[in-house]
Amino acid sequence: MSETDTTSPEETESVAAHLAARLAPGDVVTVSGELGAGKTTFVRGACTALGVHERVTSPTYTIGHRYHGRGVEVSHLDLYRFSGVSAAEWGDLEPYFDDAIAFVEWPEAGEGVLPPARFAVRMRHADDERRRISIDEC
Ligand code: ADP
Ligand code: MG
């Protein structure tokens, strides 16, 4: 487990880039924390490090995005609006996990349904600009 404080979005992206270097297709990374904690910023930093050139935006109003990185596919899911994941919903989600590195914001709704995470990232506000990021290898 590692714990770091960051004082800017750029610093959070850099922490994410270090984690990204350890990931391979099939890895799931859950990213939890309250609204505004910096989850999407973290995923953006990881995606950039993995060679995604598209602008990584919050998929809150879609199930997710799937991007082409440098020799790897990267998915970004956001389960904010889910209270659980039914079998039918899992059918929609499954392709995002297939042969990709998958980042999942608001993973709580998918507990027991999503493939097990390799890393669990937890973020919280320490103060206005400061975020505390803990990363557990599961
Ligand atoms: P979430 O996905 O958790 O709701 P976002 O990444 O969308 O959060 O938004 C985080 C907001 O906080 C952004 O506006 C970002 O610029 C700001 N911010 C300020 N300081 C930090 C920091 N240290 N790390 C990440 N984001 C930060
Ligand atoms: Mg978000």
Tab-separated table of C-alpha atoms and ligand atoms in Angstrom:
chain	number	residue	atom	x	y	z
A	1	MET	CA	0.000	0.000	0.000
A	2	SER	CA	1.290	3.450	-0.795
A	3	GLU	CA	-0.068	6.821	0.254
A	4	THR	CA	0.835	10.164	-1.321
A	5	ASP	CA	-0.431	13.721	-1.114
A	6	THR	CA	-0.628	15.780	-4.288
A	7	THR	CA	-1.126	19.530	-4.501
A	8	SER	CA	-2.187	19.902	-8.150
A	9	PRO	CA	-4.030	17.985	-10.860
A	10	GLU	CA	-0.711	17.619	-12.709
A	11	GLU	CA	0.837	15.940	-9.689
A	12	THR	CA	-2.111	13.550	-9.451
A	13	GLU	CA	-1.661	12.723	-13.143
A	14	SER	CA	1.986	11.965	-12.487
A	15	VAL	CA	1.147	9.571	-9.612
A	16	ALA	CA	-1.270	7.847	-11.993
A	17	ALA	CA	1.406	7.627	-14.693
A	18	HIS	CA	3.673	5.706	-12.302
A	19	LEU	CA	0.905	3.202	-11.620
A	20	ALA	CA	0.113	2.946	-15.334
A	21	ALA	CA	3.657	1.733	-16.015
A	22	ARG	CA	2.888	-1.388	-13.949
A	23	LEU	CA	-0.353	-2.317	-15.741
A	24	ALA	CA	-1.123	-4.878	-18.429
A	25	PRO	CA	-4.267	-5.857	-20.359
A	26	GLY	CA	-6.746	-7.615	-18.091
A	27	ASP	CA	-5.840	-5.437	-15.107
A	28	VAL	CA	-8.704	-3.670	-13.364
A	29	VAL	CA	-8.039	-0.562	-11.281
A	30	THR	CA	-10.836	0.746	-9.073
A	31	VAL	CA	-10.737	4.481	-8.322
A	32	SER	CA	-12.956	5.527	-5.440
A	33	GLY	CA	-13.582	8.757	-3.570
A	34	GLU	CA	-16.155	11.521	-3.309
A	35	LEU	CA	-17.158	13.882	-6.132
A	36	GLY	CA	-14.307	16.187	-7.048
A	37	ALA	CA	-11.695	14.051	-5.313
A	38	GLY	CA	-9.784	13.769	-8.574
A	39	LYS	CA	-10.750	10.299	-9.839
A	40	THR	CA	-11.183	11.376	-13.456
A	41	THR	CA	-7.981	13.428	-13.250
A	42	PHE	CA	-6.163	10.300	-12.046
A	43	VAL	CA	-7.575	8.181	-14.885
A	44	ARG	CA	-6.651	10.915	-17.384
A	45	GLY	CA	-3.030	10.837	-16.188
A	46	ALA	CA	-2.903	7.055	-16.487
A	47	CYS	CA	-4.459	7.125	-19.964
A	48	THR	CA	-1.998	9.761	-21.180
A	49	ALA	CA	0.895	7.671	-19.869
A	50	LEU	CA	-0.509	4.663	-21.726
A	51	GLY	CA	-0.464	6.608	-24.986
A	52	VAL	CA	-4.106	7.685	-25.238
A	53	HIS	CA	-4.215	10.896	-27.288
A	54	GLU	CA	-7.951	11.539	-27.056
A	55	ARG	CA	-9.150	13.919	-24.346
A	56	VAL	CA	-10.200	11.741	-21.398
A	57	THR	CA	-13.457	13.073	-19.988
A	58	SER	CA	-15.840	11.858	-17.322
A	59	PRO	CA	-18.142	9.118	-18.607
A	60	THR	CA	-20.752	9.927	-15.943
A	61	TYR	CA	-23.552	10.108	-18.525
A	62	THR	CA	-22.428	7.082	-20.519
A	63	ILE	CA	-21.350	3.711	-19.184
A	64	GLY	CA	-17.785	4.196	-20.302
A	65	HIS	CA	-15.167	4.973	-22.882
A	66	ARG	CA	-12.672	2.685	-24.544
A	67	TYR	CA	-9.483	4.211	-25.914
A	68	HIS	CA	-6.557	3.044	-28.019
A	69	GLY	CA	-3.276	3.567	-26.220
A	70	ARG	CA	0.263	2.706	-27.259
A	71	GLY	CA	-0.114	-1.009	-28.049
A	72	VAL	CA	-2.815	-1.373	-25.421
A	73	GLU	CA	-6.522	-0.689	-25.073
A	74	VAL	CA	-7.707	1.335	-22.091
A	75	SER	CA	-11.254	1.482	-20.720
A	76	HIS	CA	-12.696	4.056	-18.362
A	77	LEU	CA	-15.966	3.207	-16.627
A	78	ASP	CA	-18.029	5.261	-14.210
A	79	LEU	CA	-20.688	3.453	-12.166
A	80	TYR	CA	-21.922	6.607	-10.379
A	81	ARG	CA	-25.513	6.070	-11.474
A	82	PHE	CA	-25.557	2.343	-10.716
A	83	SER	CA	-26.857	0.932	-7.454
A	84	GLY	CA	-25.922	-2.591	-8.498
A	85	VAL	CA	-25.032	-4.378	-11.719
A	86	SER	CA	-27.646	-6.784	-13.107
A	87	ALA	CA	-26.820	-9.622	-15.472
A	88	ALA	CA	-28.132	-7.554	-18.395
A	89	GLU	CA	-26.020	-4.579	-17.380
A	90	TRP	CA	-22.986	-6.810	-17.015
A	91	GLY	CA	-23.527	-7.740	-20.672
A	92	ASP	CA	-23.024	-4.079	-21.573
A	93	LEU	CA	-20.017	-3.678	-19.282
A	94	GLU	CA	-18.131	-6.872	-20.094
A	95	PRO	CA	-16.652	-5.691	-23.439
A	96	TYR	CA	-14.851	-2.862	-21.639
A	97	PHE	CA	-12.892	-5.426	-19.622
A	98	ASP	CA	-12.062	-7.640	-22.581
A	99	ASP	CA	-8.345	-7.382	-23.447
A	100	ALA	CA	-8.027	-3.906	-21.945
A	101	ILE	CA	-6.698	-2.156	-18.876
A	102	ALA	CA	-9.880	-0.979	-17.144
A	103	PHE	CA	-10.271	1.937	-14.704
A	104	VAL	CA	-13.529	2.001	-12.778
A	105	GLU	CA	-14.819	5.085	-10.947
A	106	TRP	CA	-17.522	4.500	-8.306
A	107	PRO	CA	-16.750	0.755	-8.267
A	108	GLU	CA	-18.921	0.044	-5.205
A	109	ALA	CA	-21.967	-0.824	-7.328
A	110	GLY	CA	-20.007	-3.480	-9.170
A	111	GLU	CA	-18.641	-5.303	-6.143
A	112	GLY	CA	-18.812	-9.061	-6.655
A	113	VAL	CA	-19.809	-8.640	-10.308
A	114	LEU	CA	-16.852	-6.886	-11.885
A	115	PRO	CA	-13.620	-8.845	-12.346
A	116	PRO	CA	-11.392	-8.521	-9.266
A	117	ALA	CA	-9.258	-5.395	-9.134
A	118	ARG	CA	-5.480	-5.574	-9.298
A	119	PHE	CA	-5.130	-2.146	-7.694
A	120	ALA	CA	-7.553	-0.154	-5.557
A	121	VAL	CA	-6.976	3.597	-5.643
A	122	ARG	CA	-8.696	5.712	-2.981
A	123	MET	CA	-8.716	9.499	-3.136
A	124	ARG	CA	-9.859	12.114	-0.692
A	125	HIS	CA	-9.672	15.846	-0.161
A	126	ALA	CA	-7.008	16.819	2.341
A	127	ASP	CA	-7.723	20.510	1.680
A	128	ASP	CA	-8.634	22.698	-1.339
A	129	GLU	CA	-5.774	21.668	-3.592
A	130	ARG	CA	-4.363	18.767	-1.661
A	131	ARG	CA	-5.546	15.241	-2.311
A	132	ARG	CA	-4.534	12.110	-0.401
A	133	ILE	CA	-4.123	9.148	-2.741
A	134	SER	CA	-3.746	5.624	-1.431
A	135	ILE	CA	-2.999	2.725	-3.730
A	136	ASP	CA	-3.403	-0.900	-2.618
A	137	GLU	CA	-2.300	-3.884	-4.623
A	138	CYS	CA	-5.169	-6.322	-4.157
B	1	ADP	P1	-13.859	13.195	-9.682
B	1	ADP	O1	-13.744	12.366	-10.924
B	1	ADP	O2	-13.339	12.485	-8.449
B	1	ADP	O3	-15.242	13.732	-9.437
B	1	ADP	P2	-12.322	15.202	-11.132
B	1	ADP	O4	-10.991	14.640	-11.452
B	1	ADP	O5	-13.358	15.233	-12.202
B	1	ADP	O6	-12.898	14.455	-9.816
B	1	ADP	O7	-12.164	16.679	-10.588
B	1	ADP	C1	-11.193	17.037	-9.635
B	1	ADP	C2	-11.151	18.567	-9.590
B	1	ADP	O8	-10.270	18.967	-8.561
B	1	ADP	C3	-10.609	19.134	-10.887
B	1	ADP	O9	-11.287	20.357	-11.135
B	1	ADP	C4	-9.145	19.391	-10.556
B	1	ADP	O10	-8.589	20.435	-11.324
B	1	ADP	C5	-9.235	19.780	-9.092
B	1	ADP	N1	-8.002	19.510	-8.319
B	1	ADP	C6	-7.397	20.400	-7.503
B	1	ADP	N2	-6.331	19.875	-6.908
B	1	ADP	C7	-6.232	18.598	-7.355
B	1	ADP	C8	-5.300	17.533	-7.091
B	1	ADP	N3	-4.289	17.646	-6.223
B	1	ADP	N4	-5.515	16.350	-7.729
B	1	ADP	C9	-6.558	16.206	-8.577
B	1	ADP	N5	-7.467	17.161	-8.867
B	1	ADP	C10	-7.304	18.364	-8.259
B	2	MG	MG	-15.148	11.498	-12.224
